[in-house]
Coordinates of N, CA and C in Angstrom, one line a residue:
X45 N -26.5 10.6 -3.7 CA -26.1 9.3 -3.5 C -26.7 8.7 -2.2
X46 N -27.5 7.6 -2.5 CA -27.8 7.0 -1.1 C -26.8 6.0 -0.8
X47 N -26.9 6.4 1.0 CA -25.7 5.5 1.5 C -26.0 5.0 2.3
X48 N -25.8 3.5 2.6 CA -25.3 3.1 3.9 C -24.7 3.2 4.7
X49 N -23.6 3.4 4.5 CA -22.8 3.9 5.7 C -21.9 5.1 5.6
X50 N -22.2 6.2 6.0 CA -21.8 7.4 4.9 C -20.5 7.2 5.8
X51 N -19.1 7.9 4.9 CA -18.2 8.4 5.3 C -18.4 9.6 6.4
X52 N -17.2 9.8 7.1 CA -17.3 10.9 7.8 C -16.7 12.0 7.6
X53 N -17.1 13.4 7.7 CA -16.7 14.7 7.0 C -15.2 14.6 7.2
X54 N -14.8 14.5 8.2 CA -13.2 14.5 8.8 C -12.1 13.6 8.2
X55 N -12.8 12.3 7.6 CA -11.9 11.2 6.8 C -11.8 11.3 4.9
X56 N -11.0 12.7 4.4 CA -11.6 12.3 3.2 C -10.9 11.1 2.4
X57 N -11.9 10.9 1.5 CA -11.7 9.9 0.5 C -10.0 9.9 -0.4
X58 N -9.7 8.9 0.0 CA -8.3 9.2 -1.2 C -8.3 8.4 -2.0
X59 N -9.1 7.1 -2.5 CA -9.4 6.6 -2.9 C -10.7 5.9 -3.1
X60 N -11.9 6.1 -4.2 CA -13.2 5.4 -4.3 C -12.9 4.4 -5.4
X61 N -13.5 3.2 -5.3 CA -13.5 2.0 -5.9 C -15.0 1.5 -6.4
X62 N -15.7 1.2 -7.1 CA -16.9 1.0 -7.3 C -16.8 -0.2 -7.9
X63 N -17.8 -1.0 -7.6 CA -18.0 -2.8 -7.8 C -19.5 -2.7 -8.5
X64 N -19.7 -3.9 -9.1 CA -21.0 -4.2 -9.2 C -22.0 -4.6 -8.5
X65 N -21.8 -5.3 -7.3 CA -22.5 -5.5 -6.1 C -22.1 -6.1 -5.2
X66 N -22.8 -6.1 -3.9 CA -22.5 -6.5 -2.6 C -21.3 -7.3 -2.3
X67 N -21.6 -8.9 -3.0 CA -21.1 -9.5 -2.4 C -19.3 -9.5 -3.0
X68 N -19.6 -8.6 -4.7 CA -17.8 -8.5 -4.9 C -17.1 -7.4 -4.1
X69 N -18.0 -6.5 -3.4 CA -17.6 -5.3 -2.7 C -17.5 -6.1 -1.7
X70 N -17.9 -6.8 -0.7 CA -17.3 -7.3 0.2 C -16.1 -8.5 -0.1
X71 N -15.9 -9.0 -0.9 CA -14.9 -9.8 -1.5 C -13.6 -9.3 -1.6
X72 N -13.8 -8.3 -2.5 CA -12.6 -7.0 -2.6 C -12.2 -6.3 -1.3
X73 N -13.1 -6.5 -0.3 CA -12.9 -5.2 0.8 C -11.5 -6.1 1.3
X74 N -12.1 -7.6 2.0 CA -11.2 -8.5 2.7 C -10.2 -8.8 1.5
X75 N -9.8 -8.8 0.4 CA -8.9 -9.4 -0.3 C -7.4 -7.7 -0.1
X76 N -8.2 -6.3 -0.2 CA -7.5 -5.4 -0.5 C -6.5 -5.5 0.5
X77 N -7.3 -5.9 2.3 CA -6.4 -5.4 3.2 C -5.3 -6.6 3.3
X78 N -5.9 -7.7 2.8 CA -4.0 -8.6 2.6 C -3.5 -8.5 1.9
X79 N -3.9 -8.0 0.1 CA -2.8 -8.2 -0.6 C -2.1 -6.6 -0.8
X80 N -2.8 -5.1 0.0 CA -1.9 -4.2 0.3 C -1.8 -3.3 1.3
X81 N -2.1 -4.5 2.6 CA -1.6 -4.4 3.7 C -1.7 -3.6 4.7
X82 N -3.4 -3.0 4.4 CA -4.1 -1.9 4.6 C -4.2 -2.4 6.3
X83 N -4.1 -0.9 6.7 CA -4.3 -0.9 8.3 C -5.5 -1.0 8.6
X84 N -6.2 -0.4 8.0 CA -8.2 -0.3 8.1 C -8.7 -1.0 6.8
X85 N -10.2 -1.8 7.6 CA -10.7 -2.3 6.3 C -11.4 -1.1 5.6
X86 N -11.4 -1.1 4.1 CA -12.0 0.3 3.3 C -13.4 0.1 3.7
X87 N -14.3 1.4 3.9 CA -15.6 1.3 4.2 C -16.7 1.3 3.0
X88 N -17.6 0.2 2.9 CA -18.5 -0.2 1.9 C -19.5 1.0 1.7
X89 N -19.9 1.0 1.0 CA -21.3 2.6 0.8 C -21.7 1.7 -0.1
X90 N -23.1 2.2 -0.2 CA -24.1 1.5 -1.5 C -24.5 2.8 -2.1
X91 N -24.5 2.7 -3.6 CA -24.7 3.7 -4.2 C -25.9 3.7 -5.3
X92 N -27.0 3.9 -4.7 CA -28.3 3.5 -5.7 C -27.8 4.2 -6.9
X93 N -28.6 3.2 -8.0 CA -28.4 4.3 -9.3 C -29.7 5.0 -9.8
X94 N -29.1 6.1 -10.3 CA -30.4 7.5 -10.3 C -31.5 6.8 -11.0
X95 N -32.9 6.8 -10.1 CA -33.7 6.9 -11.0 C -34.3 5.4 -10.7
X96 N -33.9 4.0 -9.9 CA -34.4 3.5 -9.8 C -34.0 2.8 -8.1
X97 N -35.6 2.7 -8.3 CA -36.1 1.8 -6.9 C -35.5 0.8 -6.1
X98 N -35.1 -0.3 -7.1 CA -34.8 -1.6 -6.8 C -33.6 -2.2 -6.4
X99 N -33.3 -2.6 -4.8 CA -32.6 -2.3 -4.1 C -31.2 -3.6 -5.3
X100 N -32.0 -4.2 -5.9 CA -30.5 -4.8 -6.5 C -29.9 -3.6 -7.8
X101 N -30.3 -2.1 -8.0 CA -29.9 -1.8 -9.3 C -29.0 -1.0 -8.4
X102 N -27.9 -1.3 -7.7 CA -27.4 -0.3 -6.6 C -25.5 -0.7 -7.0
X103 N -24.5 -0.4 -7.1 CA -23.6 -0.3 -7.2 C -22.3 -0.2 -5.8
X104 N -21.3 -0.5 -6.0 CA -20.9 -0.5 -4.2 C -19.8 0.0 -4.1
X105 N -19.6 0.9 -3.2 CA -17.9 1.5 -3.2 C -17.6 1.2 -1.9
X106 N -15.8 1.1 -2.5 CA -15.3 0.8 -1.2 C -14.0 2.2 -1.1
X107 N -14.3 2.7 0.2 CA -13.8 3.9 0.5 C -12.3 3.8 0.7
X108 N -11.3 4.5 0.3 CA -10.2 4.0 1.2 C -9.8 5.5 1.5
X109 N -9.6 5.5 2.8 CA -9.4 7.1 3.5 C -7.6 6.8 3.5
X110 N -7.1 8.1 3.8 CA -5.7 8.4 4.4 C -5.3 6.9 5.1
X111 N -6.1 6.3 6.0 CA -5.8 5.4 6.7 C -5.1 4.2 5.8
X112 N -5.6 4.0 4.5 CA -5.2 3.1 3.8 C -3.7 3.2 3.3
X113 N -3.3 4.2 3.8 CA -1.9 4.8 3.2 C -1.8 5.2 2.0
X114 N -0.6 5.0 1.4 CA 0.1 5.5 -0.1 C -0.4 4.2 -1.3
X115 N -1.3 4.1 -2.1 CA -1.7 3.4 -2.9 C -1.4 3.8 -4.3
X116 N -0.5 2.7 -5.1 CA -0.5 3.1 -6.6 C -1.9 3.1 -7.4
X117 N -2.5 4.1 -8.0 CA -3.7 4.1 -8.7 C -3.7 3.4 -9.5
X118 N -2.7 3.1 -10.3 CA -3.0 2.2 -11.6 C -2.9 0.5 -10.7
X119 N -2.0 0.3 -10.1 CA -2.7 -0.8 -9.2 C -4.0 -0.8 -8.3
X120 N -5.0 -0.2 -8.1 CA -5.7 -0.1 -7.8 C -7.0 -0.2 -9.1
X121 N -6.8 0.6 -9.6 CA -7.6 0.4 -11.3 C -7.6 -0.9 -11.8
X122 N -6.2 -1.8 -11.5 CA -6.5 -3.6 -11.7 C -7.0 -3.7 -11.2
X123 N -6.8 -3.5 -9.9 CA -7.6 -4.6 -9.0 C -8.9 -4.6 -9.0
X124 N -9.5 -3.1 -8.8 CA -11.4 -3.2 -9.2 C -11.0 -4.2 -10.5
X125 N -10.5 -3.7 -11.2 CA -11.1 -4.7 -12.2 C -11.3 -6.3 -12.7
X126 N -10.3 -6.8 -11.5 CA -10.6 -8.2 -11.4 C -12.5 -8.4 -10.4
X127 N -12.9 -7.5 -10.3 CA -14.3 -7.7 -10.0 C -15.2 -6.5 -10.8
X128 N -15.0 -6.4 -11.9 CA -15.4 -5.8 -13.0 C -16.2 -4.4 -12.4
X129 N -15.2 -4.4 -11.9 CA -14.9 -2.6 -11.2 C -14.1 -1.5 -11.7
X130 N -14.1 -0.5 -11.2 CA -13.0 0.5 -11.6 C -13.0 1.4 -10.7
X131 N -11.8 2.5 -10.6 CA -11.4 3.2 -9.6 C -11.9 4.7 -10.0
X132 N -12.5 5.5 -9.0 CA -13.1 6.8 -9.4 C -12.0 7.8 -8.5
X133 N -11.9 8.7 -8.8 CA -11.1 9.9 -8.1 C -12.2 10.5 -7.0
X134 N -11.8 10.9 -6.1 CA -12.8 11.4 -5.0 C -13.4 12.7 -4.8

């Protein structure tokens, strides 16, 4: 996986979210921490997809560590998918 901003060994993932691109991964990042009231904003990663070059064929996750607290998954699974996303296990 190439990343931008990689996670750090010490914070694991308790939640990955993947979007279609940048700007709904940053849309989603600011919408998550008001409507569930996240302490930290989740951290963006870009996730090229295997096999090609081109920096728009790239996919976007938004990380939510322990910091995010206790999140219902199946609410979470909506929510990517109001930006035609979906929620991966970590």
């Amino acid at each position: 996986m190439s990343q931008e901003n990689a996670v750090p060994a010490d914070e694991e993932p308790r939640h990955i979210l993947v979007l279609p691109d940048r700007d709904a991964a940053e849309e989603a990042a600011a919408e998550l921490v008001g409507r569930f009231g996240l302490r930290e904003e989740p951290q963006l990663v870009r996730d090229a997809l295997a096999g090609e070059d081109d920096a728009e064929d790239a996919q976007w996750l938004l990380v939510l560590t322990a910091a995010a607290g206790d999140l219902d998954p199946a609410e979470l699974d909506a929510f990517a998918g109001e930006w035609d996303g979906w929620r991966e296990e970590p």
